[in-house]
PDB file of C-alpha atoms and ligand atoms in Angstrom:
ATOM      1  CA  MET F  12       4.286  -9.909  13.094  1.00  0.00           C
ATOM      2  CA  PRO F  13       0.819  -9.968  11.503  1.00  0.00           C
ATOM      3  CA  GLN F  14       0.474 -12.631   8.840  1.00  0.00           C
ATOM      4  CA  ASN F  15       0.133 -11.294   5.267  1.00  0.00           C
ATOM      5  CA  PRO F  16       0.744  -7.663   6.246  1.00  0.00           C
ATOM      6  CA  ALA F  17      -0.333  -5.139   3.639  1.00  0.00           C
ATOM      7  CA  PRO F  18       2.435  -3.811   1.362  1.00  0.00           C
ATOM      8  CA  LEU F  19       2.790  -0.030   1.456  1.00  0.00           C
ATOM      9  CA  SER F  20       2.087   2.061  -1.629  1.00  0.00           C
ATOM     10  CA  ASP F  21       4.900   4.090  -3.206  1.00  0.00           C
ATOM     11  CA  LYS F  22       3.283   7.192  -1.738  1.00  0.00           C
ATOM     12  CA  ASP F  23       3.193   5.652   1.753  1.00  0.00           C
ATOM     13  CA  ILE F  24       6.818   4.551   1.400  1.00  0.00           C
ATOM     14  CA  ALA F  25       7.914   8.048   0.390  1.00  0.00           C
ATOM     15  CA  GLU F  26       6.065   9.497   3.383  1.00  0.00           C
ATOM     16  CA  ARG F  27       7.569   6.990   5.804  1.00  0.00           C
ATOM     17  CA  LEU F  28      11.061   7.471   4.348  1.00  0.00           C
ATOM     18  CA  ALA F  29      10.755  11.210   4.978  1.00  0.00           C
ATOM     19  CA  GLN F  30      10.319  10.301   8.669  1.00  0.00           C
ATOM     20  CA  ALA F  31      13.326   7.945   8.592  1.00  0.00           C
ATOM     21  CA  PRO F  32      16.257  10.175   7.588  1.00  0.00           C
ATOM     22  CA  GLY F  33      19.321   8.212   6.571  1.00  0.00           C
ATOM     23  CA  TRP F  34      17.394   5.198   5.300  1.00  0.00           C
ATOM     24  CA  ALA F  35      17.270   4.667   1.541  1.00  0.00           C
ATOM     25  CA  ARG F  36      14.844   2.715  -0.585  1.00  0.00           C
ATOM     26  CA  GLN F  37      16.515   0.131  -2.795  1.00  0.00           C
ATOM     27  CA  GLY F  38      13.802  -1.632  -4.700  1.00  0.00           C
ATOM     28  CA  ASP F  39      11.569  -3.355  -2.176  1.00  0.00           C
ATOM     29  CA  GLU F  40      13.844  -2.902   0.815  1.00  0.00           C
ATOM     30  CA  ILE F  41      15.195  -0.050   2.918  1.00  0.00           C
ATOM     31  CA  THR F  42      18.870   0.077   3.802  1.00  0.00           C
ATOM     32  CA  ARG F  43      21.230   2.001   6.052  1.00  0.00           C
ATOM     33  CA  SER F  44      24.888   1.619   7.077  1.00  0.00           C
ATOM     34  CA  PHE F  45      26.616   2.664  10.295  1.00  0.00           C
ATOM     35  CA  ALA F  46      30.325   3.142  10.898  1.00  0.00           C
ATOM     36  CA  THR F  47      31.640   1.133  13.842  1.00  0.00           C
ATOM     37  CA  ARG F  48      35.005   1.051  15.622  1.00  0.00           C
ATOM     38  CA  TYR F  49      37.230  -1.924  16.282  1.00  0.00           C
ATOM     39  CA  HIS F  50      34.628  -4.389  15.033  1.00  0.00           C
ATOM     40  CA  GLY F  51      32.087  -2.833  17.389  1.00  0.00           C
ATOM     41  CA  GLY F  52      29.462  -3.925  14.937  1.00  0.00           C
ATOM     42  CA  VAL F  53      29.353  -7.335  16.603  1.00  0.00           C
ATOM     43  CA  ALA F  54      27.934  -5.942  19.862  1.00  0.00           C
ATOM     44  CA  LEU F  55      25.523  -3.768  17.864  1.00  0.00           C
ATOM     45  CA  ILE F  56      24.235  -6.780  15.937  1.00  0.00           C
ATOM     46  CA  VAL F  57      23.732  -8.816  19.121  1.00  0.00           C
ATOM     47  CA  HIS F  58      21.618  -5.987  20.551  1.00  0.00           C
ATOM     48  CA  VAL F  59      19.622  -5.594  17.324  1.00  0.00           C
ATOM     49  CA  ALA F  60      19.050  -9.355  17.189  1.00  0.00           C
ATOM     50  CA  ASP F  61      17.604  -9.310  20.722  1.00  0.00           C
ATOM     51  CA  VAL F  62      15.079  -6.663  19.687  1.00  0.00           C
ATOM     52  CA  GLU F  63      14.298  -8.431  16.408  1.00  0.00           C
ATOM     53  CA  ARG F  64      13.499 -11.588  18.339  1.00  0.00           C
ATOM     54  CA  LEU F  65      11.109  -9.598  20.533  1.00  0.00           C
ATOM     55  CA  ILE F  66       9.256  -7.962  17.656  1.00  0.00           C
ATOM     56  CA  GLY F  67       9.405 -10.915  15.251  1.00  0.00           C
ATOM     57  CA  HIS F  68      10.946  -8.946  12.396  1.00  0.00           C
ATOM     58  CA  HIS F  69      14.493  -9.370  11.099  1.00  0.00           C
ATOM     59  CA  ALA F  70      16.848  -7.357   8.910  1.00  0.00           C
ATOM     60  CA  ASP F  71      19.481  -8.729   6.566  1.00  0.00           C
ATOM     61  CA  ILE F  72      22.741  -7.660   8.204  1.00  0.00           C
ATOM     62  CA  ASP F  73      26.143  -7.266   6.543  1.00  0.00           C
ATOM     63  CA  LEU F  74      28.964  -7.036   9.083  1.00  0.00           C
ATOM     64  CA  ARG F  75      32.308  -5.545   8.042  1.00  0.00           C
ATOM     65  CA  TRP F  76      35.270  -4.605  10.233  1.00  0.00           C
ATOM     66  CA  ASP F  77      34.418  -0.902  10.142  1.00  0.00           C
ATOM     67  CA  HIS F  78      30.694  -0.738   9.357  1.00  0.00           C
ATOM     68  CA  VAL F  79      27.411  -2.616   9.462  1.00  0.00           C
ATOM     69  CA  ARG F  80      24.739  -2.486   6.763  1.00  0.00           C
ATOM     70  CA  PHE F  81      21.069  -3.256   7.460  1.00  0.00           C
ATOM     71  CA  ALA F  82      18.534  -4.119   4.756  1.00  0.00           C
ATOM     72  CA  ILE F  83      14.890  -4.629   5.664  1.00  0.00           C
ATOM     73  CA  THR F  84      11.860  -5.909   3.780  1.00  0.00           C
ATOM     74  CA  THR F  85       8.813  -7.967   4.745  1.00  0.00           C
ATOM     75  CA  HIS F  86       9.075 -11.560   3.584  1.00  0.00           C
ATOM     76  CA  ASP F  87       5.483 -12.266   4.669  1.00  0.00           C
ATOM     77  CA  ALA F  88       4.254  -9.568   2.275  1.00  0.00           C
ATOM     78  CA  GLY F  89       6.106 -11.081  -0.666  1.00  0.00           C
ATOM     79  CA  HIS F  90       9.296  -9.139   0.017  1.00  0.00           C
ATOM     80  CA  LYS F  91       7.505  -5.818  -0.126  1.00  0.00           C
ATOM     81  CA  LEU F  92       7.815  -2.878   2.254  1.00  0.00           C
ATOM     82  CA  THR F  93       5.388  -2.689   5.179  1.00  0.00           C
ATOM     83  CA  GLU F  94       5.021  -0.688   8.387  1.00  0.00           C
ATOM     84  CA  ALA F  95       7.051  -3.358  10.222  1.00  0.00           C
ATOM     85  CA  ASP F  96      10.130  -2.457   8.179  1.00  0.00           C
ATOM     86  CA  PHE F  97      10.016   1.179   9.187  1.00  0.00           C
ATOM     87  CA  ASP F  98       9.325   0.243  12.793  1.00  0.00           C
ATOM     88  CA  LEU F  99      12.451  -1.933  12.839  1.00  0.00           C
ATOM     89  CA  ALA F 100      14.464   0.809  11.110  1.00  0.00           C
ATOM     90  CA  GLU F 101      13.523   3.233  13.889  1.00  0.00           C
ATOM     91  CA  ARG F 102      14.592   0.719  16.513  1.00  0.00           C
ATOM     92  CA  ILE F 103      17.907   0.082  14.752  1.00  0.00           C
ATOM     93  CA  ASP F 104      18.582   3.829  14.673  1.00  0.00           C
ATOM     94  CA  ALA F 105      18.097   4.025  18.461  1.00  0.00           C
ATOM     95  CA  ILE F 106      20.295   0.992  19.135  1.00  0.00           C
ATOM     96  CA  ALA F 107      23.033   2.235  16.797  1.00  0.00           C
ATOM     97  CA  ALA F 108      23.012   5.595  18.566  1.00  0.00           C
ATOM     98  CA  ALA F 109      23.286   3.834  21.924  1.00  0.00           C
ATOM     99  CA  HIS F 110      26.346   1.998  20.606  1.00  0.00           C
ATOM    100  CA  GLY F 111      27.912   5.163  19.240  1.00  0.00           C
ATOM    101  CA  ALA F 112      27.705   3.810  15.690  1.00  0.00           C
ATOM    102  CA  HIS F 113      27.679   6.784  13.320  1.00  0.00           C
ATOM    103  CA  PRO F 114      25.473   6.750  10.213  1.00  0.00           C
ATOM    104  CA  LEU F 115      27.461   6.528   6.981  1.00  0.00           C
TER     105      LEU F 115
HETATM  106  C1  H2B A 204       6.489 -16.209  11.935  1.00  0.00           C
HETATM  107  C2  H2B A 204       7.545 -15.116  11.930  1.00  0.00           C
HETATM  108  O1  H2B A 204       7.296 -14.215  12.961  1.00  0.00           O
HETATM  109  C3  H2B A 204       7.451 -14.339  10.633  1.00  0.00           C
HETATM  110  O2  H2B A 204       7.795 -15.225   9.575  1.00  0.00           O
HETATM  111  C4  H2B A 204       8.419 -13.143  10.614  1.00  0.00           C
HETATM  112  C5  H2B A 204       9.839 -13.483  10.987  1.00  0.00           C
HETATM  113  N1  H2B A 204      10.736 -12.360  10.668  1.00  0.00           N
HETATM  114  C6  H2B A 204      10.509 -11.595   9.578  1.00  0.00           C
HETATM  115  N2  H2B A 204      11.428 -10.697   9.153  1.00  0.00           N
HETATM  116  C7  H2B A 204      11.227 -10.005   8.026  1.00  0.00           C
HETATM  117  N3  H2B A 204      12.157  -9.110   7.607  1.00  0.00           N
HETATM  118  N4  H2B A 204      10.138 -10.160   7.316  1.00  0.00           N
HETATM  119  C8  H2B A 204       9.145 -10.993   7.662  1.00  0.00           C
HETATM  120  O3  H2B A 204       8.136 -11.111   6.979  1.00  0.00           O
HETATM  121  C9  H2B A 204       9.289 -11.748   8.868  1.00  0.00           C
HETATM  122  N5  H2B A 204       8.346 -12.559   9.309  1.00  0.00           N
END
């Protein structure tokens, strides 16, 4: 995680969101929820956490019995959106798909 990464402009964010279908901008974070079965979100979160540790970037995660919600922003950029957020979003999409977690 580069220190003091550059915040993206609104234009950049719109362009990156167009490449990240399913993710929504909410203020200075991007969010997405996935339906899970039988509390399967726990295994999904463990897998996501392993990848987050590797890349040094972490989402806020809300675990419910039937879905998991991810919210990502870059603390080191003053809680603004950066490339790292969209990179993590892409990785979460792949992990969720591997776990059979369907986008909400
Ligand atoms: C030193 C450490 O890698 C940095 O503080 C990382 C940790 N994980 C992070 N996660 C998120 N979401 N934003 C950050 O700016 C961030 N910075």
